Amino acid sequence: MEIIVCIKRVPETADADIVIDRTGRDIEKGGLVFDINEWDNYAVEEAILLKEKYGGSVTVISMGPEEVNETLRRALAMGADQAIRLTDPAFEGSDGYTIARVLSQAIKPLSYDLILTGVQTEDDGYGQVGPTLAEILGIRHAAVVNQIEGIESGRTRVHRELEGGLEEILDLELPAVLTIQTGINEPRYVSIMGIRKVAKKEIKVLGLRELAMKPEEAGEPGSLTVVEMVSFPPVGEGAQILEGTMDEISDKVVTILKEKGGVA
Amino acid sequence: MADILVLVEHRRGEIRDITFEMLMKGKTLSEKTGKPLTALLLGNDVGEMAEGLKDLANRVVLIEDPKLENFNSEIYQRVLGNVIEQEKPFLLFIGHTAFGMDLAPTLATQMKAPLATDCTDVMVDDDQIRAIRQTYGGKLNVEVRLKPAPCSMVTVRPASVSVEDYSLAGEITRVTSPLTEEIASKRFLEYVEAAAGEVDITQANILVSVGRGIKDPENIPMVQELAKSLGATLSCSRPVVDKKWLPKDRQVGTSGKTVKPTVYIAIGISGAFQHIAGMKGSGTIIAINRDPKAPIFNVAHYGIVGDLLKIVPALKGKISEAFA
C-alpha cells in the first residue's frame, strides 16, 4: 500500500488578533504561530494506521518555504517514510485549482494506491484541492471521509459524512484521493525526541523546473480565480458585551436568565 | 442559453434548503443581468419535485434515470458535463455541502471552469463574476474574481442567503439521460443513520454548550456543573466530539444536530459557520469567549469576553444562589 498525504502548514488564528497586510489581499503573518492544518493531521494519522495494517510506505508532500520542513518533519516523526517539499516563488498566489495542479506534477512520477488530503484547510478553506487533484490525475475520489472500512482487491469501502449525523457508504476503485474529516482517528502525540530522531532525514525539494511547469502555469497567472481584496466581515448588531467584575458579570447573566425564561 | 443554473440538491425524496437559497440568489442575479434562471434536477422518479420547483425558476431541466437514484459524484459529473456542453450556462451554482464538496471541484476541473467555493455572496457586473468567501475560520472576508470563461461555477455556503417568497411560473423541460453503461468505479452502497444517543439535545429548554476553548477534557465537569445548576443539558461543538471528549449525540451544528432552545450558552466556541447554522435559531444566546473578534459574538445576544476557566465557576456560584 503506497500512500501519499498532502499537508499544509497554516497559521493558528483562532485566538489571534489578525491584521490585514499592506497588499490588502492577505493578513500579516509575522507574529503568528504555525502548525500542521488540523484536517491534515488526521490524514497523516490515517495513512500511518493504514500502513501499519497493510504495509507499504507513506510519503508526505507540502508546498511552501523552508519553514514547511518543520511540518514535514512532524509527519515523519509520526511515522511517514519520505517527505517532499514543493517550493518556487512562482507558486505565490495559486488558487485551489493551481495548487492541485502543482501537486499533481509532483505525484505523477510516483507510484501510489491512495492519496489522502484534509477536507479543507484552516486558512483558505477551499475544500477543493483533493478532488481537483483526483480529476487531474484521472483517478477516483471521495470527499469528507470519516471512516475507511478497509481495502481489498483494488477497492476501498469508505464512509462519507453527510449532514445531520447521516453517513453514506461508498465502494471505490483504487487508486483514489480521499479527503479526510476531523475526528476519523486520534492522531498520535509527537514528542520532541521523535522530531529529533528525524532531524537528519532528507527532504526532497522540487521547484517549477523539476516539476516541468512553466511560470505562466503557476501562481496567479495559472489560476482561474484571483483574490482581489480582503476585509473584516461586517459585524451585524453583534452581542451586547457584559462588562464588570466577575461577580457583576455573573449577576447580569442571572438577570438575563430570569428575564428570558428557560430557568425554572 | 447562458443561463444561471442552479443544481438542485435533494436526498431521500426531500429537496434540501440549500436549493432554495441558491435559487433565491440566482433569481436576484437573474433580475440584474437579464439571464434566465434554470433549476437543474437530476434524479429517479422526481417529476413531482420538478413540479414543486416550477414557480422558483424560469425553467426546470429534468433528467431522470434509475442510475440517479442516489447521489454519486461520478454519475452526476457524467450527466452534468453533458448538460453544460448543451446548455452553455453562464454560471452554475452548487451547494457547499457534503454533496457539492464531492462534486463541484472535479466537475469544474473537467469543464475548465473557474470555481469559487464556500461563497457567502456572488456579484455580477458586466459579466464579471466576483464572489465573497470567508477564510481563517470566518475571521476574514475575501473578494475573489473569477477569470472570464465560457462557464463559471460557485459553491454556496448553506444558510448564507435569506429566502423570500417569489413566483416565476417556469416550465419543465425533460432531457434524456445521457447515461448508457454502468459506472462501477464509484458505487453508492447505503446510508448509515446516526445512532440514537442517551440524550436528545434538540428537546432541551436550556443548552450549555462547550467548545474547543475548554482546552482540556478535565475542564468539562466544571461546565457540566454549570449546566446542572441551571437544569440545562450539556451540548458541544465539533472539536469536542472529534477529540472524543463528549459523544456525537451532544454535537450542535451542520454535521450534528440543529437546536432551538430558549437559552443557549456557548462556552469557548469560536463560531464556525457549521456550528452557527445549528444554533442561530435559539431564543437567547449568551457567548463566553477569549477572543472579542470570535464570529460567535455576531450571532450572540450577550457576550462575555474573558477566560472561561474563571467565568464558569463564578457564574455557577451566582446561579446556584439565584435558582436554589
Coordinates of C-alpha atoms in Angstrom, one line a residue:
Chain A
M1 CA 0.0 0.0 0.0
E2 CA 1.7 3.2 -1.2
I3 CA 0.1 6.2 0.3
I4 CA 0.7 9.9 -0.4
V5 CA -0.5 12.6 2.0
C6 CA -0.7 16.2 1.0
I7 CA -0.3 18.5 4.0
K8 CA -0.2 22.3 4.7
R9 CA 1.4 24.4 7.3
V10 CA -1.1 27.0 8.4
P11 CA -1.2 30.0 10.9
E12 CA -3.2 29.5 14.0
T13 CA -5.7 32.3 14.0
A14 CA -8.5 31.1 16.4
D15 CA -7.3 33.2 19.3
A16 CA -5.1 35.6 17.4
D17 CA -5.7 39.3 16.6
I18 CA -5.3 39.3 12.8
V19 CA -4.2 42.3 10.8
I20 CA -4.6 42.9 7.1
D21 CA -1.3 43.4 5.3
R22 CA -0.2 46.3 3.0
T23 CA -1.2 44.5 -0.1
G24 CA -4.8 44.4 1.2
R25 CA -5.0 40.8 -0.2
D26 CA -3.8 38.8 2.8
I27 CA -3.1 39.1 6.6
E28 CA 0.2 39.9 8.4
K29 CA 1.7 36.5 9.2
G30 CA 4.7 37.7 11.1
G31 CA 3.6 37.2 14.7
L32 CA 1.5 34.1 14.2
V33 CA 2.3 30.6 15.3
F34 CA 2.2 28.0 12.6
D35 CA 1.3 24.3 12.8
I36 CA 0.0 21.5 10.6
N37 CA -3.5 22.1 9.3
E38 CA -5.8 20.2 11.7
W39 CA -7.5 18.1 9.0
D40 CA -4.1 17.1 7.6
N41 CA -3.0 15.9 11.0
Y42 CA -5.9 13.4 10.9
A43 CA -5.0 12.5 7.3
V44 CA -1.3 11.7 8.2
E45 CA -2.5 9.6 11.2
E46 CA -4.9 7.7 8.9
A47 CA -2.2 7.0 6.4
I48 CA 0.1 5.6 9.1
L49 CA -2.7 3.4 10.5
L50 CA -3.3 2.0 7.0
K51 CA 0.5 1.4 6.6
E52 CA 0.5 -0.4 10.0
K53 CA -2.4 -2.6 8.8
Y54 CA -1.5 -3.3 5.2
G55 CA 2.3 -2.5 5.0
G56 CA 3.8 -0.2 2.4
S57 CA 5.0 3.3 2.8
V58 CA 3.8 6.9 3.4
T59 CA 5.1 9.9 1.5
V60 CA 4.1 13.4 2.7
I61 CA 4.1 16.4 0.3
S62 CA 3.7 20.0 1.2
M63 CA 4.1 23.3 -0.6
G64 CA 5.9 26.3 0.8
P65 CA 9.1 27.9 2.1
E66 CA 11.8 26.3 4.2
E67 CA 9.8 26.6 7.4
V68 CA 7.5 23.9 6.0
N69 CA 10.2 21.4 6.7
E70 CA 9.2 21.6 10.3
T71 CA 5.6 20.4 9.4
L72 CA 7.0 17.7 7.2
R73 CA 9.4 16.5 9.9
R74 CA 6.5 16.4 12.3
A75 CA 4.8 14.0 9.9
L76 CA 8.0 12.0 9.5
A77 CA 8.1 11.7 13.3
M78 CA 4.5 10.4 13.3
G79 CA 5.7 7.6 11.0
A80 CA 5.8 8.8 7.4
D81 CA 8.7 7.5 5.4
Q82 CA 9.5 10.2 2.9
A83 CA 8.9 13.9 2.6
I84 CA 8.8 16.2 -0.4
R85 CA 8.6 20.0 -0.4
L86 CA 7.5 21.9 -3.4
T87 CA 8.7 25.5 -3.5
D88 CA 9.1 28.2 -6.0
P89 CA 8.4 32.0 -5.9
A90 CA 6.1 31.4 -8.9
F91 CA 3.7 29.4 -6.7
E92 CA 2.7 32.6 -4.9
G93 CA -1.0 33.4 -5.4
S94 CA -2.0 30.0 -6.6
D95 CA -5.7 29.2 -6.2
G96 CA -7.2 25.8 -5.3
Y97 CA -7.0 24.6 -8.8
T98 CA -3.4 25.6 -9.4
I99 CA -2.3 24.1 -6.0
A100 CA -3.8 20.8 -7.2
R101 CA -2.0 21.2 -10.5
V102 CA 1.4 21.7 -8.8
L103 CA 0.8 18.7 -6.5
S104 CA -0.2 16.6 -9.5
Q105 CA 3.0 17.3 -11.2
A106 CA 4.9 16.1 -8.2
I107 CA 2.7 13.0 -7.7
K108 CA 2.6 11.8 -11.4
P109 CA 6.0 10.1 -11.4
L110 CA 5.4 8.4 -8.0
S111 CA 3.6 5.1 -7.5
Y112 CA 0.6 5.2 -5.2
D113 CA -2.6 3.4 -4.2
L114 CA -4.1 6.1 -2.1
I115 CA -3.7 9.9 -1.8
L116 CA -5.0 11.5 1.4
T117 CA -5.6 15.2 2.0
G118 CA -7.6 17.1 4.7
V119 CA -11.2 18.0 3.8
Q120 CA -10.1 21.7 3.8
T121 CA -7.5 24.0 5.4
E122 CA -8.0 26.2 8.4
D123 CA -6.8 29.3 6.4
D124 CA -8.1 29.3 2.8
G125 CA -10.8 26.7 3.5
Y126 CA -11.3 25.9 -0.2
G127 CA -12.2 22.2 0.3
Q128 CA -11.3 21.8 -3.3
V129 CA -7.7 20.7 -3.7
G130 CA -8.2 16.9 -3.0
P131 CA -11.0 16.2 -5.6
T132 CA -9.4 18.5 -8.1
L133 CA -6.1 16.5 -7.8
A134 CA -8.1 13.3 -8.4
E135 CA -9.6 14.8 -11.6
I136 CA -6.2 16.0 -12.9
L137 CA -4.6 12.6 -12.2
G138 CA -7.6 10.8 -13.7
I139 CA -8.4 8.7 -10.6
R140 CA -11.4 8.3 -8.2
H141 CA -12.1 10.3 -5.2
A142 CA -14.4 10.7 -2.1
A143 CA -14.7 13.9 -0.1
V144 CA -15.4 14.3 3.6
V145 CA -14.4 10.7 4.5
N146 CA -14.9 9.9 8.2
Q147 CA -14.2 6.2 8.1
I148 CA -12.1 3.8 5.9
E149 CA -13.5 0.4 6.5
G150 CA -10.8 -1.5 4.6
I151 CA -9.0 -2.1 1.4
E152 CA -9.5 -5.3 -0.7
S153 CA -8.7 -6.3 -4.2
G154 CA -8.0 -2.9 -5.5
R155 CA -11.1 -1.2 -4.0
T156 CA -11.8 0.5 -0.7
R157 CA -15.0 1.0 1.3
V158 CA -15.3 4.4 2.9
H159 CA -17.9 6.4 4.8
R160 CA -18.7 10.0 3.8
E161 CA -20.0 12.3 6.4
L162 CA -23.2 14.0 5.3
E163 CA -25.3 16.5 7.2
G164 CA -27.3 15.9 10.4
G165 CA -25.3 12.8 11.6
L166 CA -26.1 10.9 8.4
E167 CA -23.3 9.0 6.6
E168 CA -23.1 7.2 3.3
I169 CA -21.0 4.2 2.5
L170 CA -19.2 4.1 -0.9
D171 CA -17.1 1.5 -2.6
L172 CA -14.3 3.0 -4.7
E173 CA -11.8 1.8 -7.2
L174 CA -8.1 2.5 -6.3
P175 CA -6.1 4.5 -6.8
A176 CA -8.2 7.2 -5.2
V177 CA -8.0 10.5 -3.4
L178 CA -9.8 10.6 -0.1
T179 CA -10.3 13.9 1.7
I180 CA -10.2 13.2 5.5
Q181 CA -12.6 14.7 8.0
T182 CA -11.5 15.6 11.6
G183 CA -12.4 13.0 14.2
I184 CA -11.7 10.0 12.0
N185 CA -9.0 8.8 14.4
E186 CA -7.0 10.0 17.3
P187 CA -3.7 11.5 15.9
R188 CA -0.7 10.3 17.8
Y189 CA 1.3 12.5 20.0
V190 CA 4.6 13.8 18.6
S191 CA 7.4 14.1 21.1
I192 CA 10.4 16.4 20.8
M193 CA 12.5 13.3 20.9
G194 CA 10.6 11.9 18.0
I195 CA 11.2 15.0 15.9
R196 CA 14.9 14.9 16.8
K197 CA 15.2 11.4 15.5
V198 CA 14.1 12.5 12.1
A199 CA 16.0 15.8 12.1
K200 CA 18.6 14.5 9.6
K201 CA 16.2 12.8 7.3
E202 CA 16.4 14.1 3.8
I203 CA 13.5 16.2 2.5
K204 CA 13.4 16.3 -1.3
V205 CA 12.9 19.8 -2.6
L206 CA 11.3 20.4 -6.0
G207 CA 10.7 23.7 -7.9
L208 CA 9.0 24.8 -11.0
R209 CA 11.7 23.4 -13.3
E210 CA 11.8 19.9 -11.6
L211 CA 8.0 19.8 -11.9
A212 CA 8.2 20.6 -15.6
M213 CA 5.9 23.6 -15.3
K214 CA 6.1 26.9 -16.9
P215 CA 5.8 30.1 -14.8
E216 CA 2.5 31.0 -16.5
E217 CA 1.0 27.7 -15.3
A218 CA 1.6 28.6 -11.7
G219 CA 0.6 31.3 -9.2
E220 CA -1.8 33.9 -10.3
P221 CA -1.2 33.6 -14.0
G222 CA -2.1 29.9 -13.9
S223 CA -5.1 30.3 -11.6
L224 CA -8.7 30.6 -12.6
T225 CA -9.7 32.7 -9.6
V226 CA -7.8 35.7 -8.1
V227 CA -8.1 37.3 -4.7
E228 CA -8.9 41.0 -5.2
M229 CA -9.0 42.2 -1.6
V230 CA -9.7 41.1 1.9
S231 CA -11.7 42.8 4.7
F232 CA -13.1 42.1 8.1
P233 CA -16.6 40.6 7.9
P234 CA -19.3 43.2 8.7
V235 CA -20.5 42.8 12.3
G236 CA -24.2 42.7 12.5
E237 CA -25.9 44.1 15.5
G238 CA -23.5 41.9 17.4
A239 CA -23.6 40.8 21.0
Q240 CA -24.1 43.2 23.9
I241 CA -20.8 42.7 25.8
L242 CA -21.3 42.3 29.5
E243 CA -18.6 44.1 31.4
G244 CA -17.5 44.5 35.0
T245 CA -16.0 42.3 37.7
M246 CA -16.6 38.5 37.6
D247 CA -19.4 39.0 40.2
E248 CA -21.1 41.8 38.3
I249 CA -21.0 39.9 35.0
S250 CA -22.4 36.8 36.7
D251 CA -25.2 38.9 38.3
K252 CA -26.1 40.3 34.8
V253 CA -26.3 36.8 33.4
V254 CA -28.6 35.8 36.2
T255 CA -30.9 38.7 35.4
I256 CA -30.9 37.8 31.7
L257 CA -31.7 34.2 32.6
K258 CA -34.6 35.3 34.8
E259 CA -36.0 37.7 32.2
K260 CA -35.5 35.5 29.1
G261 CA -37.0 32.5 30.8
G262 CA -35.9 28.9 30.4
V263 CA -34.9 28.7 34.0
A264 CA -37.4 27.1 36.4
Chain B
M1 CA -28.5 29.6 -23.2
A2 CA -26.1 31.5 -21.0
D3 CA -28.4 30.9 -18.1
I4 CA -27.8 31.0 -14.4
L5 CA -28.1 27.3 -13.5
V6 CA -28.8 26.0 -10.0
L7 CA -28.1 22.3 -9.3
V8 CA -31.0 21.1 -7.1
E9 CA -29.8 19.2 -4.1
H10 CA -32.1 16.6 -2.7
R11 CA -31.7 13.5 -0.6
R12 CA -34.2 10.7 0.1
G13 CA -37.0 12.4 -1.6
E14 CA -36.6 15.8 0.0
I15 CA -35.3 19.0 -1.5
R16 CA -32.6 20.4 0.7
D17 CA -32.7 24.0 2.0
I18 CA -29.6 25.0 0.1
T19 CA -31.5 24.6 -3.1
F20 CA -34.0 27.3 -2.2
E21 CA -31.2 29.5 -1.0
M22 CA -29.3 29.1 -4.3
L23 CA -32.5 29.7 -6.3
M24 CA -33.1 32.9 -4.3
K25 CA -29.5 34.2 -5.1
G26 CA -29.9 33.1 -8.7
K27 CA -33.2 35.0 -9.0
T28 CA -31.5 38.2 -7.7
L29 CA -28.7 37.8 -10.2
S30 CA -31.1 36.9 -13.0
E31 CA -33.1 40.1 -12.5
K32 CA -29.9 42.1 -12.5
T33 CA -28.3 40.5 -15.6
G34 CA -31.3 39.5 -17.6
K35 CA -30.0 35.9 -17.8
P36 CA -32.8 33.3 -17.3
L37 CA -32.8 31.2 -14.1
T38 CA -32.8 27.5 -14.6
A39 CA -33.1 24.8 -11.9
L40 CA -31.4 21.6 -12.9
L41 CA -32.9 18.5 -11.3
L42 CA -31.2 15.1 -11.6
G43 CA -32.8 12.0 -10.0
N44 CA -35.0 9.0 -10.3
D45 CA -38.8 9.5 -10.4
V46 CA -38.6 13.1 -9.3
G47 CA -41.3 14.5 -11.5
E48 CA -43.2 15.7 -8.5
M49 CA -40.2 17.5 -7.2
A50 CA -39.9 19.3 -10.6
E51 CA -43.5 20.5 -10.3
G52 CA -42.7 21.9 -6.9
L53 CA -39.7 23.9 -8.3
K54 CA -41.5 25.3 -11.3
D55 CA -42.5 28.5 -9.5
L56 CA -39.0 29.2 -8.4
A57 CA -37.2 29.3 -11.8
N58 CA -37.9 30.3 -15.4
R59 CA -37.2 26.7 -16.3
V60 CA -36.7 23.4 -14.7
V61 CA -34.4 21.0 -16.6
L62 CA -35.4 17.5 -15.5
I63 CA -33.2 14.5 -16.1
E64 CA -34.5 11.2 -14.8
D65 CA -32.6 7.9 -14.7
P66 CA -32.7 4.9 -12.2
K67 CA -28.9 5.4 -12.0
L68 CA -29.5 8.8 -10.5
E69 CA -31.5 7.4 -7.5
N70 CA -28.8 8.2 -5.0
F71 CA -26.1 10.9 -5.3
N72 CA -22.9 9.7 -6.8
S73 CA -20.4 12.3 -7.9
E74 CA -19.1 10.4 -10.8
I75 CA -22.5 9.7 -12.3
Y76 CA -23.6 13.3 -11.6
Q77 CA -20.4 14.6 -13.2
R78 CA -21.0 12.5 -16.3
V79 CA -24.5 13.9 -16.7
L80 CA -23.6 17.5 -15.8
G81 CA -20.7 17.5 -18.2
N82 CA -23.2 16.7 -20.9
V83 CA -25.7 19.4 -19.7
I84 CA -23.0 22.1 -19.6
E85 CA -21.9 21.2 -23.2
Q86 CA -25.5 21.6 -24.3
E87 CA -26.7 24.5 -22.2
K88 CA -23.5 26.5 -22.1
P89 CA -24.6 28.2 -18.8
F90 CA -23.0 31.4 -17.7
L91 CA -22.8 30.4 -14.1
L92 CA -23.6 27.2 -12.2
F93 CA -24.5 27.2 -8.6
I94 CA -23.8 24.1 -6.4
G95 CA -24.2 23.9 -2.6
H96 CA -21.1 23.9 -0.5
T97 CA -22.4 20.7 1.2
A98 CA -21.2 17.1 1.5
F99 CA -22.9 16.7 -1.9
G100 CA -21.3 19.7 -3.5
M101 CA -17.9 19.2 -2.0
D102 CA -17.7 15.8 -3.6
L103 CA -18.8 17.0 -7.0
A104 CA -18.0 20.7 -7.8
P105 CA -14.2 20.5 -7.8
T106 CA -14.0 17.6 -10.3
L107 CA -16.7 18.9 -12.5
A108 CA -15.1 22.4 -12.6
T109 CA -11.7 20.8 -13.5
Q110 CA -13.3 18.7 -16.2
M111 CA -15.0 21.8 -17.7
K112 CA -12.0 24.1 -17.2
A113 CA -14.4 26.3 -15.3
P114 CA -13.2 28.8 -12.6
L115 CA -14.6 27.7 -9.3
A116 CA -15.0 29.7 -6.1
T117 CA -16.0 27.5 -3.2
D118 CA -17.9 28.2 0.0
C119 CA -19.2 31.6 -1.1
T120 CA -21.4 33.8 1.1
D121 CA -22.2 36.2 -1.7
V122 CA -21.9 36.4 -5.5
M123 CA -21.9 39.6 -7.6
V124 CA -22.1 40.0 -11.4
D125 CA -21.2 43.3 -13.2
D126 CA -20.9 43.4 -16.9
D127 CA -20.5 39.6 -17.0
Q128 CA -17.6 39.8 -14.5
I129 CA -18.3 37.4 -11.6
R130 CA -17.0 38.1 -8.2
A131 CA -17.6 36.2 -5.0
I132 CA -17.2 36.7 -1.3
R133 CA -15.9 33.8 0.7
Q134 CA -14.5 33.6 4.2
T135 CA -11.1 32.5 5.4
Y136 CA -9.4 31.9 8.7
G137 CA -12.4 30.3 10.3
G138 CA -14.7 33.2 9.4
K139 CA -12.4 36.0 10.6
L140 CA -11.8 37.4 7.2
N141 CA -13.9 38.1 4.1
V142 CA -12.1 37.6 0.8
E143 CA -13.3 39.0 -2.5
V144 CA -12.5 36.7 -5.3
R145 CA -12.6 37.5 -9.1
L146 CA -13.4 34.6 -11.4
K147 CA -11.4 34.9 -14.6
P148 CA -13.6 35.1 -17.7
A149 CA -14.6 31.7 -19.0
P150 CA -17.4 30.1 -21.0
C151 CA -18.9 28.7 -17.8
S152 CA -18.1 29.5 -14.2
M153 CA -19.0 27.7 -11.0
V154 CA -19.7 28.8 -7.5
T155 CA -20.5 26.7 -4.4
V156 CA -22.7 28.5 -1.9
R157 CA -22.4 28.2 1.8
P158 CA -25.6 26.9 3.4
A159 CA -27.7 29.4 5.3
S160 CA -25.9 32.4 3.8
V161 CA -28.9 33.6 1.8
S162 CA -32.3 34.5 3.3
V163 CA -35.1 33.1 1.2
E164 CA -38.2 35.2 0.4
D165 CA -41.4 34.2 -1.5
Y166 CA -41.5 34.8 -5.2
S167 CA -43.1 33.2 -8.3
L168 CA -41.5 32.9 -11.7
A169 CA -44.0 30.4 -13.2
G170 CA -41.4 28.4 -15.1
E171 CA -41.8 25.4 -17.3
I172 CA -40.3 21.9 -17.2
T173 CA -38.0 20.7 -19.9
R174 CA -37.3 17.0 -19.9
V175 CA -33.8 16.0 -21.1
T176 CA -33.0 12.4 -21.9
S177 CA -30.4 10.9 -19.6
P178 CA -27.1 10.6 -21.4
L179 CA -26.1 7.6 -19.2
T180 CA -25.6 4.4 -21.1
E181 CA -23.3 1.9 -19.3
E182 CA -23.0 1.3 -15.6
I183 CA -20.3 3.3 -13.8
A184 CA -18.7 0.9 -11.4
S185 CA -15.6 2.8 -10.3
K186 CA -17.5 4.6 -7.5
R187 CA -20.6 2.9 -6.1
F188 CA -23.1 4.2 -3.5
L189 CA -23.9 1.3 -1.1
E190 CA -26.1 2.6 1.6
Y191 CA -26.9 5.3 4.2
V192 CA -25.9 4.9 7.8
E193 CA -28.1 6.7 10.4
A194 CA -26.6 8.3 13.5
A195 CA -27.0 6.0 16.5
A196 CA -29.6 7.4 19.0
G197 CA -27.7 8.7 22.0
E198 CA -28.6 8.8 25.6
V199 CA -29.9 12.4 25.4
D200 CA -31.8 14.3 22.8
I201 CA -30.3 17.8 22.9
T202 CA -33.0 19.1 20.4
Q203 CA -35.6 18.7 23.2
A204 CA -33.7 20.8 25.8
N205 CA -35.0 24.1 27.0
I206 CA -31.6 25.4 28.0
L207 CA -28.3 24.2 26.5
V208 CA -24.9 24.8 27.9
S209 CA -22.6 24.2 25.1
V210 CA -18.8 23.7 25.2
G211 CA -16.2 24.1 22.5
R212 CA -12.5 23.9 21.7
G213 CA -11.8 26.7 24.2
I214 CA -12.2 24.3 27.0
K215 CA -8.7 23.1 26.1
D216 CA -8.7 20.0 28.4
P217 CA -11.2 17.3 29.0
E218 CA -10.6 17.7 32.7
N219 CA -12.4 21.1 32.5
I220 CA -15.6 19.6 31.2
P221 CA -17.1 18.6 34.6
M222 CA -16.9 22.3 35.5
V223 CA -19.2 23.1 32.6
Q224 CA -21.4 20.1 33.5
E225 CA -21.8 21.6 37.0
L226 CA -22.9 24.9 35.5
A227 CA -25.4 23.1 33.3
K228 CA -26.7 21.2 36.3
S229 CA -27.2 24.3 38.3
L230 CA -29.5 25.6 35.6
G231 CA -31.3 22.4 34.9
A232 CA -29.7 22.6 31.5
T233 CA -28.5 19.9 29.1
L234 CA -24.8 19.8 28.1
S235 CA -24.0 20.0 24.4
C236 CA -20.9 20.8 22.4
S237 CA -19.3 21.9 19.2
R238 CA -17.5 19.6 16.7
P239 CA -13.9 19.8 18.1
V240 CA -15.0 18.4 21.4
V241 CA -16.5 15.3 19.6
D242 CA -13.5 15.0 17.3
K243 CA -11.3 14.7 20.4
K244 CA -13.7 12.1 21.9
W245 CA -14.3 14.3 25.0
L246 CA -18.1 14.1 24.5
P247 CA -20.2 11.7 22.4
K248 CA -21.5 12.6 19.0
D249 CA -25.2 12.9 20.1
R250 CA -24.2 16.0 22.0
Q251 CA -22.9 17.9 18.9
V252 CA -24.6 21.0 17.7
G253 CA -24.1 22.0 14.1
T254 CA -24.4 21.0 10.4
S255 CA -23.0 17.5 10.9
G256 CA -24.6 17.2 14.3
K257 CA -28.0 18.5 15.5
T258 CA -29.9 21.7 14.9
V259 CA -31.2 23.1 18.1
K260 CA -33.6 26.0 19.1
P261 CA -33.6 26.1 22.9
T262 CA -34.9 29.1 24.9
V263 CA -31.4 29.8 26.1
Y264 CA -28.1 28.8 24.5
I265 CA -24.9 29.4 26.4
A266 CA -21.8 28.9 24.2
I267 CA -18.7 28.4 26.2
G268 CA -15.3 28.5 24.4
I269 CA -17.0 28.2 21.0
S270 CA -15.5 30.4 18.3
G271 CA -18.5 30.1 16.0
A272 CA -17.6 28.3 12.8
F273 CA -20.4 28.6 10.3
Q274 CA -21.2 24.9 10.7
H275 CA -21.9 25.5 14.4
I276 CA -23.8 28.7 13.9
A277 CA -26.1 27.1 11.4
G278 CA -27.1 24.6 14.1
M279 CA -27.9 27.1 16.9
K280 CA -28.7 30.5 15.5
G281 CA -32.5 29.9 16.0
S282 CA -32.0 29.8 19.7
G283 CA -34.1 32.3 21.8
T284 CA -31.4 34.0 23.8
I285 CA -27.7 33.3 23.0
I286 CA -25.0 34.1 25.6
A287 CA -21.4 33.5 24.4
I288 CA -18.3 33.3 26.5
N289 CA -15.0 33.6 24.6
R290 CA -11.5 34.8 25.0
D291 CA -11.3 36.4 21.5
P292 CA -13.5 39.5 21.2
K293 CA -13.5 39.0 17.4
A294 CA -14.7 35.4 17.5
P295 CA -17.6 35.1 15.0
I296 CA -19.9 33.7 17.7
F297 CA -20.3 37.2 19.0
N298 CA -22.0 38.1 15.7
V299 CA -25.0 35.8 16.5
A300 CA -24.9 36.0 20.3
H301 CA -27.2 38.5 22.0
Y302 CA -24.9 38.8 25.0
G303 CA -21.2 38.3 25.2
I304 CA -18.6 37.8 27.9
V305 CA -15.0 38.3 26.8
G306 CA -12.5 36.5 29.0
D307 CA -11.1 33.3 30.4
L308 CA -13.9 30.7 30.7
L309 CA -12.0 28.9 33.4
K310 CA -12.6 31.9 35.6
I311 CA -16.0 32.9 34.4
V312 CA -17.7 29.5 34.5
P313 CA -17.1 28.9 38.2
A314 CA -18.1 32.4 39.2
L315 CA -21.3 32.1 37.1
K316 CA -22.1 28.7 38.6
G317 CA -21.8 30.2 42.1
K318 CA -24.2 33.0 41.4
I319 CA -26.7 30.8 39.5
S320 CA -26.8 28.2 42.3
E321 CA -27.6 31.1 44.7
A322 CA -30.2 32.6 42.5
F323 CA -32.0 29.5 41.4
A324 CA -31.5 27.4 44.5

